[in-house]
Amino acid sequence: MNTTVTRRPGYPLGLAQAQGRSARLRELIDRDEITMAPGCFDCLTARLVADAGFPAAYITGSGVSMSALGAPDIGVISFAEVAERARRIADVVDIPIICDVDTGYGGPLNVVRTVRELERAGVSAMQIEDQAWPKKCGHELGRKLVDITEMEGRIKAAVDARDDDDVMIIARTDARTGHGLAEALDRAMAYREAGADLIFVESPESQEEMQKINQRLSCPTLANMVEGGRTPFLDAETLAALGYRLAIYPNSLTRLFGFQGAKLLESLAKHGSTEPLRDQMLDHHGLWSLFDYPEWTSLEARFT
């Protein structure tokens, strides 16, 4: 497959010129439309999201944990590991980046550090949740929550720490699964009052619940689309009709890569060649063109 990826302007040598992208994200969320933000976990997946024309990308903590540590989303990833990935991702795309920062990685001072460093790295929104550490994936059982006051402190610390008011703080509550929708909505309203820009009620279990969330909350809301998760998997048009402003797809690429990678290796073991799946791959130059190879070689020629 002789695939050529057409580069868009704004990617000089992999260092994105991305001034103003936090303001762009806020403008997207303020529209009466839904913004789709596919998940990414490294520079390759981030470039794929940007080149596909999506207006924002979501750094999935789960994807970073699996790709960096070989561990599921069970709270073993550290702030430093997430921050390093965020810096590199923000450097190679010019679209707004939303980053999963779990619980903020500690007390209020840790939250302050998290927000300040990720804002400097180029992140436009940070999602903080009300789980106790170690946290778990929002579609797994056994999640434990901190009390509302502690989570309000996390949000206030995050809001106070940002230098740019356009950087968005997303408050996530995991209360639905263990405590019911009413508790989740009460928490969501308290988190909005504490200063969160956008509310994420994790893992509602029916379309009716998703509608109730948006009827109760008079602020932008986030829908988390997880293939095989606890929440109905709905298309973007339906999510918009329910009232959501942002939809994330944290591990869609991760799941596809896992599935297709297994198929490729099975085929290689069987046929002794990757030829049967060549038409499903980027070729050598197609892959390199994702990362500005002509620009890199042009720069090198200037100094040799």
PDB file of N, CA, C and O in Angstrom, residues 9-34:
ATOM      1  N   PRO A   9      -0.113  22.371   7.530  1.00  0.00           N
ATOM      2  CA  PRO A   9       0.851  23.356   8.019  1.00  0.00           C
ATOM      3  C   PRO A   9       0.804  23.452   9.536  1.00  0.00           C
ATOM      4  O   PRO A   9      -0.194  23.131  10.168  1.00  0.00           O
ATOM      5  N   GLY A  10       1.901  23.937  10.117  1.00  0.00           N
ATOM      6  CA  GLY A  10       1.938  24.143  11.556  1.00  0.00           C
ATOM      7  C   GLY A  10       2.727  23.088  12.298  1.00  0.00           C
ATOM      8  O   GLY A  10       2.668  23.010  13.502  1.00  0.00           O
ATOM      9  N   TYR A  11       3.501  22.275  11.575  1.00  0.00           N
ATOM     10  CA  TYR A  11       4.298  21.237  12.217  1.00  0.00           C
ATOM     11  C   TYR A  11       5.772  21.372  11.837  1.00  0.00           C
ATOM     12  O   TYR A  11       6.359  20.479  11.253  1.00  0.00           O
ATOM     13  N   PRO A  12       6.416  22.491  12.101  1.00  0.00           N
ATOM     14  CA  PRO A  12       7.814  22.626  11.713  1.00  0.00           C
ATOM     15  C   PRO A  12       8.707  21.712  12.539  1.00  0.00           C
ATOM     16  O   PRO A  12       8.846  21.878  13.746  1.00  0.00           O
ATOM     17  N   LEU A  13       9.265  20.694  11.891  1.00  0.00           N
ATOM     18  CA  LEU A  13      10.210  19.793  12.538  1.00  0.00           C
ATOM     19  C   LEU A  13       9.658  19.150  13.791  1.00  0.00           C
ATOM     20  O   LEU A  13      10.372  18.896  14.757  1.00  0.00           O
ATOM     21  N   GLY A  14       8.368  18.904  13.812  1.00  0.00           N
ATOM     22  CA  GLY A  14       7.765  18.215  14.937  1.00  0.00           C
ATOM     23  C   GLY A  14       7.486  19.097  16.127  1.00  0.00           C
ATOM     24  O   GLY A  14       6.951  18.628  17.123  1.00  0.00           O
ATOM     25  N   LEU A  15       7.839  20.388  16.058  1.00  0.00           N
ATOM     26  CA  LEU A  15       7.617  21.281  17.190  1.00  0.00           C
ATOM     27  C   LEU A  15       6.442  22.189  16.847  1.00  0.00           C
ATOM     28  O   LEU A  15       6.576  23.158  16.109  1.00  0.00           O
ATOM     29  N   ALA A  16       5.281  21.838  17.340  1.00  0.00           N
ATOM     30  CA  ALA A  16       4.057  22.514  16.915  1.00  0.00           C
ATOM     31  C   ALA A  16       4.026  23.967  17.387  1.00  0.00           C
ATOM     32  O   ALA A  16       4.341  24.272  18.527  1.00  0.00           O
ATOM     33  N   GLN A  17       3.653  24.856  16.493  1.00  0.00           N
ATOM     34  CA  GLN A  17       3.398  26.240  16.854  1.00  0.00           C
ATOM     35  C   GLN A  17       1.933  26.313  17.267  1.00  0.00           C
ATOM     36  O   GLN A  17       1.053  26.383  16.431  1.00  0.00           O
ATOM     37  N   ALA A  18       1.678  26.285  18.550  1.00  0.00           N
ATOM     38  CA  ALA A  18       0.324  26.022  19.032  1.00  0.00           C
ATOM     39  C   ALA A  18      -0.200  27.100  19.962  1.00  0.00           C
ATOM     40  O   ALA A  18      -1.025  26.845  20.818  1.00  0.00           O
ATOM     41  N   GLN A  19       0.286  28.332  19.786  1.00  0.00           N
ATOM     42  CA  GLN A  19      -0.204  29.390  20.650  1.00  0.00           C
ATOM     43  C   GLN A  19      -1.717  29.547  20.505  1.00  0.00           C
ATOM     44  O   GLN A  19      -2.260  29.456  19.422  1.00  0.00           O
ATOM     45  N   GLY A  20      -2.363  29.799  21.624  1.00  0.00           N
ATOM     46  CA  GLY A  20      -3.800  30.065  21.590  1.00  0.00           C
ATOM     47  C   GLY A  20      -4.668  28.833  21.549  1.00  0.00           C
ATOM     48  O   GLY A  20      -5.887  28.939  21.427  1.00  0.00           O
ATOM     49  N   ARG A  21      -4.086  27.646  21.689  1.00  0.00           N
ATOM     50  CA  ARG A  21      -4.939  26.470  21.532  1.00  0.00           C
ATOM     51  C   ARG A  21      -5.871  26.264  22.723  1.00  0.00           C
ATOM     52  O   ARG A  21      -6.922  25.655  22.572  1.00  0.00           O
ATOM     53  N   SER A  22      -5.511  26.756  23.914  1.00  0.00           N
ATOM     54  CA  SER A  22      -6.435  26.658  25.050  1.00  0.00           C
ATOM     55  C   SER A  22      -7.673  27.507  24.787  1.00  0.00           C
ATOM     56  O   SER A  22      -8.800  27.088  25.091  1.00  0.00           O
ATOM     57  N   ALA A  23      -7.477  28.683  24.217  1.00  0.00           N
ATOM     58  CA  ALA A  23      -8.625  29.521  23.855  1.00  0.00           C
ATOM     59  C   ALA A  23      -9.476  28.838  22.794  1.00  0.00           C
ATOM     60  O   ALA A  23     -10.715  28.921  22.823  1.00  0.00           O
ATOM     61  N   ARG A  24      -8.826  28.134  21.871  1.00  0.00           N
ATOM     62  CA  ARG A  24      -9.582  27.422  20.838  1.00  0.00           C
ATOM     63  C   ARG A  24     -10.428  26.313  21.446  1.00  0.00           C
ATOM     64  O   ARG A  24     -11.572  26.089  21.025  1.00  0.00           O
ATOM     65  N   LEU A  25      -9.874  25.603  22.425  1.00  0.00           N
ATOM     66  CA  LEU A  25     -10.659  24.548  23.060  1.00  0.00           C
ATOM     67  C   LEU A  25     -11.863  25.132  23.778  1.00  0.00           C
ATOM     68  O   LEU A  25     -12.977  24.597  23.683  1.00  0.00           O
ATOM     69  N   ARG A  26     -11.658  26.219  24.493  1.00  0.00           N
ATOM     70  CA  ARG A  26     -12.782  26.839  25.206  1.00  0.00           C
ATOM     71  C   ARG A  26     -13.858  27.294  24.219  1.00  0.00           C
ATOM     72  O   ARG A  26     -15.063  27.138  24.475  1.00  0.00           O
ATOM     73  N   GLU A  27     -13.446  27.832  23.085  1.00  0.00           N
ATOM     74  CA  GLU A  27     -14.417  28.232  22.065  1.00  0.00           C
ATOM     75  C   GLU A  27     -15.192  27.028  21.536  1.00  0.00           C
ATOM     76  O   GLU A  27     -16.408  27.107  21.307  1.00  0.00           O
ATOM     77  N   LEU A  28     -14.494  25.900  21.356  1.00  0.00           N
ATOM     78  CA  LEU A  28     -15.175  24.691  20.901  1.00  0.00           C
ATOM     79  C   LEU A  28     -16.220  24.235  21.907  1.00  0.00           C
ATOM     80  O   LEU A  28     -17.355  23.885  21.534  1.00  0.00           O
ATOM     81  N   ILE A  29     -15.866  24.240  23.183  1.00  0.00           N
ATOM     82  CA  ILE A  29     -16.782  23.766  24.226  1.00  0.00           C
ATOM     83  C   ILE A  29     -17.956  24.729  24.389  1.00  0.00           C
ATOM     84  O   ILE A  29     -19.078  24.312  24.712  1.00  0.00           O
ATOM     85  N   ASP A  30     -17.730  26.005  24.157  1.00  0.00           N
ATOM     86  CA  ASP A  30     -18.795  27.002  24.309  1.00  0.00           C
ATOM     87  C   ASP A  30     -19.817  26.946  23.188  1.00  0.00           C
ATOM     88  O   ASP A  30     -20.901  27.526  23.312  1.00  0.00           O
ATOM     89  N   ARG A  31     -19.486  26.281  22.082  1.00  0.00           N
ATOM     90  CA  ARG A  31     -20.449  26.168  20.985  1.00  0.00           C
ATOM     91  C   ARG A  31     -21.582  25.228  21.373  1.00  0.00           C
ATOM     92  O   ARG A  31     -21.432  24.377  22.238  1.00  0.00           O
ATOM     93  N   ASP A  32     -22.702  25.374  20.708  1.00  0.00           N
ATOM     94  CA  ASP A  32     -23.833  24.476  20.929  1.00  0.00           C
ATOM     95  C   ASP A  32     -23.689  23.246  20.024  1.00  0.00           C
ATOM     96  O   ASP A  32     -24.600  22.877  19.287  1.00  0.00           O
ATOM     97  N   GLU A  33     -22.507  22.637  20.071  1.00  0.00           N
ATOM     98  CA  GLU A  33     -22.188  21.459  19.280  1.00  0.00           C
ATOM     99  C   GLU A  33     -21.311  20.550  20.135  1.00  0.00           C
ATOM    100  O   GLU A  33     -20.826  20.956  21.183  1.00  0.00           O
ATOM    101  N   ILE A  34     -21.090  19.348  19.641  1.00  0.00           N
ATOM    102  CA  ILE A  34     -20.232  18.429  20.384  1.00  0.00           C
ATOM    103  C   ILE A  34     -18.848  18.381  19.747  1.00  0.00           C
ATOM    104  O   ILE A  34     -18.714  18.442  18.521  1.00  0.00           O
TER     105      ILE A  34
END
